Protein backbone atom coordinates (compact mmCIF):
# COMPACT_ATOMS: atom_id res chain seq x y z
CA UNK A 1 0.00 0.00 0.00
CA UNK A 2 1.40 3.55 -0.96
CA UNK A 3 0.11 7.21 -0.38
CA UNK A 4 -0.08 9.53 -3.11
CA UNK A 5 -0.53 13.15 -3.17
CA UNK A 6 -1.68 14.60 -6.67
CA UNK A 7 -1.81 17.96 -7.70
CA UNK A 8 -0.99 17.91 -11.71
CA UNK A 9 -3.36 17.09 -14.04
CA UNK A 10 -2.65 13.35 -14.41
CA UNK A 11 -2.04 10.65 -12.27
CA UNK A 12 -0.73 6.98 -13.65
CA UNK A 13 -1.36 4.09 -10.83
CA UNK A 14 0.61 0.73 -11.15
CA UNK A 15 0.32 -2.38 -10.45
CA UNK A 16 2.49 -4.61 -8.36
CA UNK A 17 5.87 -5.95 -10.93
CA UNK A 18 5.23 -9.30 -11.99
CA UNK A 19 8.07 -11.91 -13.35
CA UNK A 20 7.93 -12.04 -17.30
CA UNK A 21 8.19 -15.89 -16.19
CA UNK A 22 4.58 -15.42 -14.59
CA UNK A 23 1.43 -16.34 -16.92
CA UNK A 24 -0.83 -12.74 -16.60
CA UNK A 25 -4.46 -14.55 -16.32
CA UNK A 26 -6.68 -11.46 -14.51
CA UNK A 27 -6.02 -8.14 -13.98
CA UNK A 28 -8.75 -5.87 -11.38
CA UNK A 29 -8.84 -2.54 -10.09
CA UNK A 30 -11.03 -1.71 -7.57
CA UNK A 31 -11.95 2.14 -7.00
CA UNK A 32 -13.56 3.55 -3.80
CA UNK A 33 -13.89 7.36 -4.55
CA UNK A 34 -15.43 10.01 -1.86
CA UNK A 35 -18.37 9.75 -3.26
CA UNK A 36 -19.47 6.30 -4.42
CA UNK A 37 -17.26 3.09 -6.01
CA UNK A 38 -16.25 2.22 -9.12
CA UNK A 39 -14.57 -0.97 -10.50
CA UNK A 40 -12.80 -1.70 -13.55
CA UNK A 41 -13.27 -5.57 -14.82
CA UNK A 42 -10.82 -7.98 -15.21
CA UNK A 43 -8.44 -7.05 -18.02
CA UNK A 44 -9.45 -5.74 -21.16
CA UNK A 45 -12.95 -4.92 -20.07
CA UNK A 46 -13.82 -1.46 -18.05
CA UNK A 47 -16.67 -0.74 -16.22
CA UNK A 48 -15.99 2.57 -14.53
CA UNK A 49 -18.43 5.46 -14.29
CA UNK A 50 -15.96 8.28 -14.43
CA UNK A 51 -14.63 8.39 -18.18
CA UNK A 52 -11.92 10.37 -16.64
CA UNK A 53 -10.50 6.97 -15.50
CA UNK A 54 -8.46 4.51 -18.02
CA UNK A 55 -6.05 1.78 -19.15
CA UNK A 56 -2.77 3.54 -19.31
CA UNK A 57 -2.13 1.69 -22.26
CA UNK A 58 -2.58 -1.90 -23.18
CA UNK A 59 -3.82 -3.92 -20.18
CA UNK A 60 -2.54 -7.32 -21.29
CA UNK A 61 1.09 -5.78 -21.13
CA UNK A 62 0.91 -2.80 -18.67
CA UNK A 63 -2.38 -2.75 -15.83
CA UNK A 64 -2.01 0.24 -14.90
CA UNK A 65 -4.83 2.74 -14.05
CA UNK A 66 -4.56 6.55 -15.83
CA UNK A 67 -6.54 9.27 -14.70
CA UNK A 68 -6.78 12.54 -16.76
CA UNK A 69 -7.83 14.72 -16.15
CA UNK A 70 -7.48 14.50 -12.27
CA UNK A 71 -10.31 16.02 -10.22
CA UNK A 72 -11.02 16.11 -6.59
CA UNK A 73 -13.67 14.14 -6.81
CA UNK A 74 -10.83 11.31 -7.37
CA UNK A 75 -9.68 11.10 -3.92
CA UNK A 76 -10.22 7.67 -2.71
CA UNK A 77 -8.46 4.11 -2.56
CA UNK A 78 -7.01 2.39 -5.44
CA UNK A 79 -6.28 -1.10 -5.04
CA UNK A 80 -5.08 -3.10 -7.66
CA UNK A 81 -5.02 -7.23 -7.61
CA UNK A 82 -2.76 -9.16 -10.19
CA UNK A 83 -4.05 -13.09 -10.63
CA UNK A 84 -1.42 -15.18 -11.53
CA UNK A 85 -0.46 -19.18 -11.77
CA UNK A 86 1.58 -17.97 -8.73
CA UNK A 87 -0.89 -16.55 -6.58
CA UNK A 88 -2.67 -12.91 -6.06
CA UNK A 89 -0.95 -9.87 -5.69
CA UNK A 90 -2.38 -6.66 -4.64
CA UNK A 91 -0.80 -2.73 -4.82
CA UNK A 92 -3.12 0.00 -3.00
CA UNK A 93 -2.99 3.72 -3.09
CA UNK A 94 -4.66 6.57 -1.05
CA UNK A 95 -4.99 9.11 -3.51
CA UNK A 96 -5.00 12.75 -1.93
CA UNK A 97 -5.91 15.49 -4.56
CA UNK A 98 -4.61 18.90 -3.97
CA UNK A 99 -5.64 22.38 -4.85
CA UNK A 100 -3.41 25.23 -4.52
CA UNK A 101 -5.37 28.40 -3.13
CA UNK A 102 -6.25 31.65 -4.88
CA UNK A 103 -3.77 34.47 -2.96
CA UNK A 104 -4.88 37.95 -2.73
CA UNK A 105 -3.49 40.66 -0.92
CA UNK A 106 -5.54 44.23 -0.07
CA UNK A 107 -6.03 47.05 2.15
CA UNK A 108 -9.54 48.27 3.52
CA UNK A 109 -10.53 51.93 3.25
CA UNK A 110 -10.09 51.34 7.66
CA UNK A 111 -6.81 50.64 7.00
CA UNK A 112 -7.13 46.97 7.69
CA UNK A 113 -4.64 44.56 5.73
CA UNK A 114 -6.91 41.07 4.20
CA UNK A 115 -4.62 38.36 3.00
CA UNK A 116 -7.01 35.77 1.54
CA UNK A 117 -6.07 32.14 0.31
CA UNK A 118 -9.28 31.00 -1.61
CA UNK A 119 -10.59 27.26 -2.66
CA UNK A 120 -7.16 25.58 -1.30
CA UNK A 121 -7.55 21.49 -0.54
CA UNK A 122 -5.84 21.25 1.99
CA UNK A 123 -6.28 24.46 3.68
CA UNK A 124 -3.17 27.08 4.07
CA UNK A 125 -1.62 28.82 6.61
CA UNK A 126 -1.06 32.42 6.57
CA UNK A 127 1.68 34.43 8.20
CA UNK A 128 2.36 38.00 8.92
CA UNK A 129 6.03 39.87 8.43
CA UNK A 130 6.30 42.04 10.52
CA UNK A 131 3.38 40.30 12.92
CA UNK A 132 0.59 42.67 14.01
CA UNK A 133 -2.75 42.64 15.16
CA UNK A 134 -4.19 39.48 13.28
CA UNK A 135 -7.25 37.80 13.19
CA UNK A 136 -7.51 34.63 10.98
CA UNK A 137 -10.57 32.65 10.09
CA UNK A 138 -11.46 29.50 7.87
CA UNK A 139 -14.73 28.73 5.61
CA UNK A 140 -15.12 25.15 4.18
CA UNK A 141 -16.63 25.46 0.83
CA UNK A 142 -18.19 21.97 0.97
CA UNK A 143 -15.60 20.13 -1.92
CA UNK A 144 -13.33 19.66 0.82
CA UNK A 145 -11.65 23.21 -0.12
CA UNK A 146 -11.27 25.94 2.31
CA UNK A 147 -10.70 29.74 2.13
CA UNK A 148 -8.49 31.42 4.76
CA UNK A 149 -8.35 35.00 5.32
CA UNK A 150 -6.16 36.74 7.44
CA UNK A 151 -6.99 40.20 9.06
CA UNK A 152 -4.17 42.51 10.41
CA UNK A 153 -3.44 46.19 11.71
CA UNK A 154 -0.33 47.27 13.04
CA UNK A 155 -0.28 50.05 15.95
CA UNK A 156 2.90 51.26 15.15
CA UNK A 157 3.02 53.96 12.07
CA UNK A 158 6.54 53.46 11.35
CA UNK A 159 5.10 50.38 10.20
CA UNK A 160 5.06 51.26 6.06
CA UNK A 161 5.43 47.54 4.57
CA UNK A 162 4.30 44.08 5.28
CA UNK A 163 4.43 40.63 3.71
CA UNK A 164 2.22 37.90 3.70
CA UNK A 165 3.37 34.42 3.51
CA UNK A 166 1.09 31.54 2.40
CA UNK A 167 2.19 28.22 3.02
CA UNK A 168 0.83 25.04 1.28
CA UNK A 169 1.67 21.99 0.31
CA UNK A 170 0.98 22.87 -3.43
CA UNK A 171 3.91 25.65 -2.56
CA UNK A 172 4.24 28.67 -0.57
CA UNK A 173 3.69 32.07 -1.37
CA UNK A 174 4.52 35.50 0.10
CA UNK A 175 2.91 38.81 -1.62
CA UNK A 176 3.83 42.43 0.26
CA UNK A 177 1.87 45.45 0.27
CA UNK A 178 2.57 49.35 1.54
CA UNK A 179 0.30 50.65 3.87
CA UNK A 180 -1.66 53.54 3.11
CA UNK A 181 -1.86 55.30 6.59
CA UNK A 182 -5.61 55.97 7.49
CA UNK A 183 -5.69 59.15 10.30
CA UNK A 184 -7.65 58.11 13.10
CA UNK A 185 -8.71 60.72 15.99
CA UNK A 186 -9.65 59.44 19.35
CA UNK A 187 -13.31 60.25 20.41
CA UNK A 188 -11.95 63.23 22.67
CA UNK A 189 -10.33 64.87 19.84
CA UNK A 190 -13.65 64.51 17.52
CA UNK A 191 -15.57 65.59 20.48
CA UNK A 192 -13.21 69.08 20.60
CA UNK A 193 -13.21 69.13 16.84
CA UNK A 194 -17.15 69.66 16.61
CA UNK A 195 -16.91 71.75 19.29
CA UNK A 196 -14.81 73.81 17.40
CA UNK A 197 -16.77 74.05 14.74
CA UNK A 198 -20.52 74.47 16.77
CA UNK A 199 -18.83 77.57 18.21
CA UNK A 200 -17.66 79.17 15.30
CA UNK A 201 -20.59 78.74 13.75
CA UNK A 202 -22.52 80.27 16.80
CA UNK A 203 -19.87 83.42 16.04
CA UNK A 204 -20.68 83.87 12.57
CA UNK A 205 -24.40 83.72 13.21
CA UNK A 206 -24.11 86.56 16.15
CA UNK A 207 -22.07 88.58 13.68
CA UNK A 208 -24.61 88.11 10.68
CA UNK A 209 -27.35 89.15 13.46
CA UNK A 210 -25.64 92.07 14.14
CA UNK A 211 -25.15 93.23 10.99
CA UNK A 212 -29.01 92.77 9.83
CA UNK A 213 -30.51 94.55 13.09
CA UNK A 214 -27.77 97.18 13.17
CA UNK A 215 -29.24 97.82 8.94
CA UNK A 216 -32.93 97.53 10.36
CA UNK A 217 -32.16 100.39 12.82
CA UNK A 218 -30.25 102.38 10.20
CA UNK A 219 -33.14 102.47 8.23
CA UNK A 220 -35.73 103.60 10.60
């Protein structure tokens, strides 16, 4: 029994190496995807649902199993059993398909910092250079793929640049982004700042009182 991990767009499955001294008589795979199983027949015959699924070549000469293109909807167990005047032989793989995730890298008009690693199988991890204020959260999609995305604000204003890092097992990624600095005024400061402004409004509306009596009385 072997693992395999697939991520390209083709996967070839073989069967366990027989003598050329041993007479070939049968030749089975049998296929237990995620969702429901599928079996080829003995030799030359297949009886699979997923067309995606094939004789690499001849099966008389070479059993193995070719899938193309590869899917996710092909993870499962693979076990092929080799019938010969010798005995029964059986090969088994645990196929793992993976996806590598959709990176994207932005700011928010609060001057928060998204890193987002969409659709990945399995899902990715997501670092922070320098590390600030982060929160991270994961939504399963339902086809086994999962979106991360990373939230992050640093305190510090000499902060100008940061890099996010995405690690998978497709590869790793790292995208960087300058920070647009967003002013931010405590509540105190807002409160003085409208208080500002209510009184020199108040002024200007005392002055353009003034000015209208004082032309009332001129006329009279």
């Amino acid at each position: 029994r072997g693992g395999a991990q697939m991520s390209a767009q083709m996967a070839v499955l073989s069967c366990p190496l027989i003598t050329q001294k041993a007479v070939l008589v049968t030749v089975r795979w049998e296929i237990i995807l995620r969702d429901k199983p599928a079996y080829t027949n003995e030799t030359r015959a297949i009886n699979c649902s997923d067309k995606t699924i094939s004789w690499d070549s001849r099966p008389d000469r070479n059993p193995a199993l070719q899938i193309d293109p590869v899917a996710i909807t092909h993870d499962g167990y693979y076990r092929c059993e080799v019938v010969t005047h010798h005995g029964h032989f059986y090969h088994g793989y645990h196929l793992k398909v993976l996806v590598p995730p959709d990176v994207t890298l932005f700011q928010l008009e609060n001057g928060t910092i998204v890193c987002r690693a969409a659709a990945g199988k399995p899902a990715a991890q997501i670092s922070w250079t320098p590390g600030g204020d982060c929160h991270t959260v994961e939504e399963p999609l339902g086809n086994d793929t999962v979106t991360v995305q990373s939230s992050c604000r640093w305190e510090d204003h000499r902060v100008s640049n940061v890099s996010c890092s995405v690690s998978h097992l497709t590869g790793n990624r790292s995208l960087s982004i300058e920070l647009n600095q967003v002013l931010e005024f405590p509540p105190s400061t807002l409160l003085i700042v409208l208080y500002v402004k209510f009184s020199l409004f108040l002024v200007i509306l005392v002055i353009v009182g003034f000015i209208y009596f004082q032309r009332i009385k001129d006329c009279r």
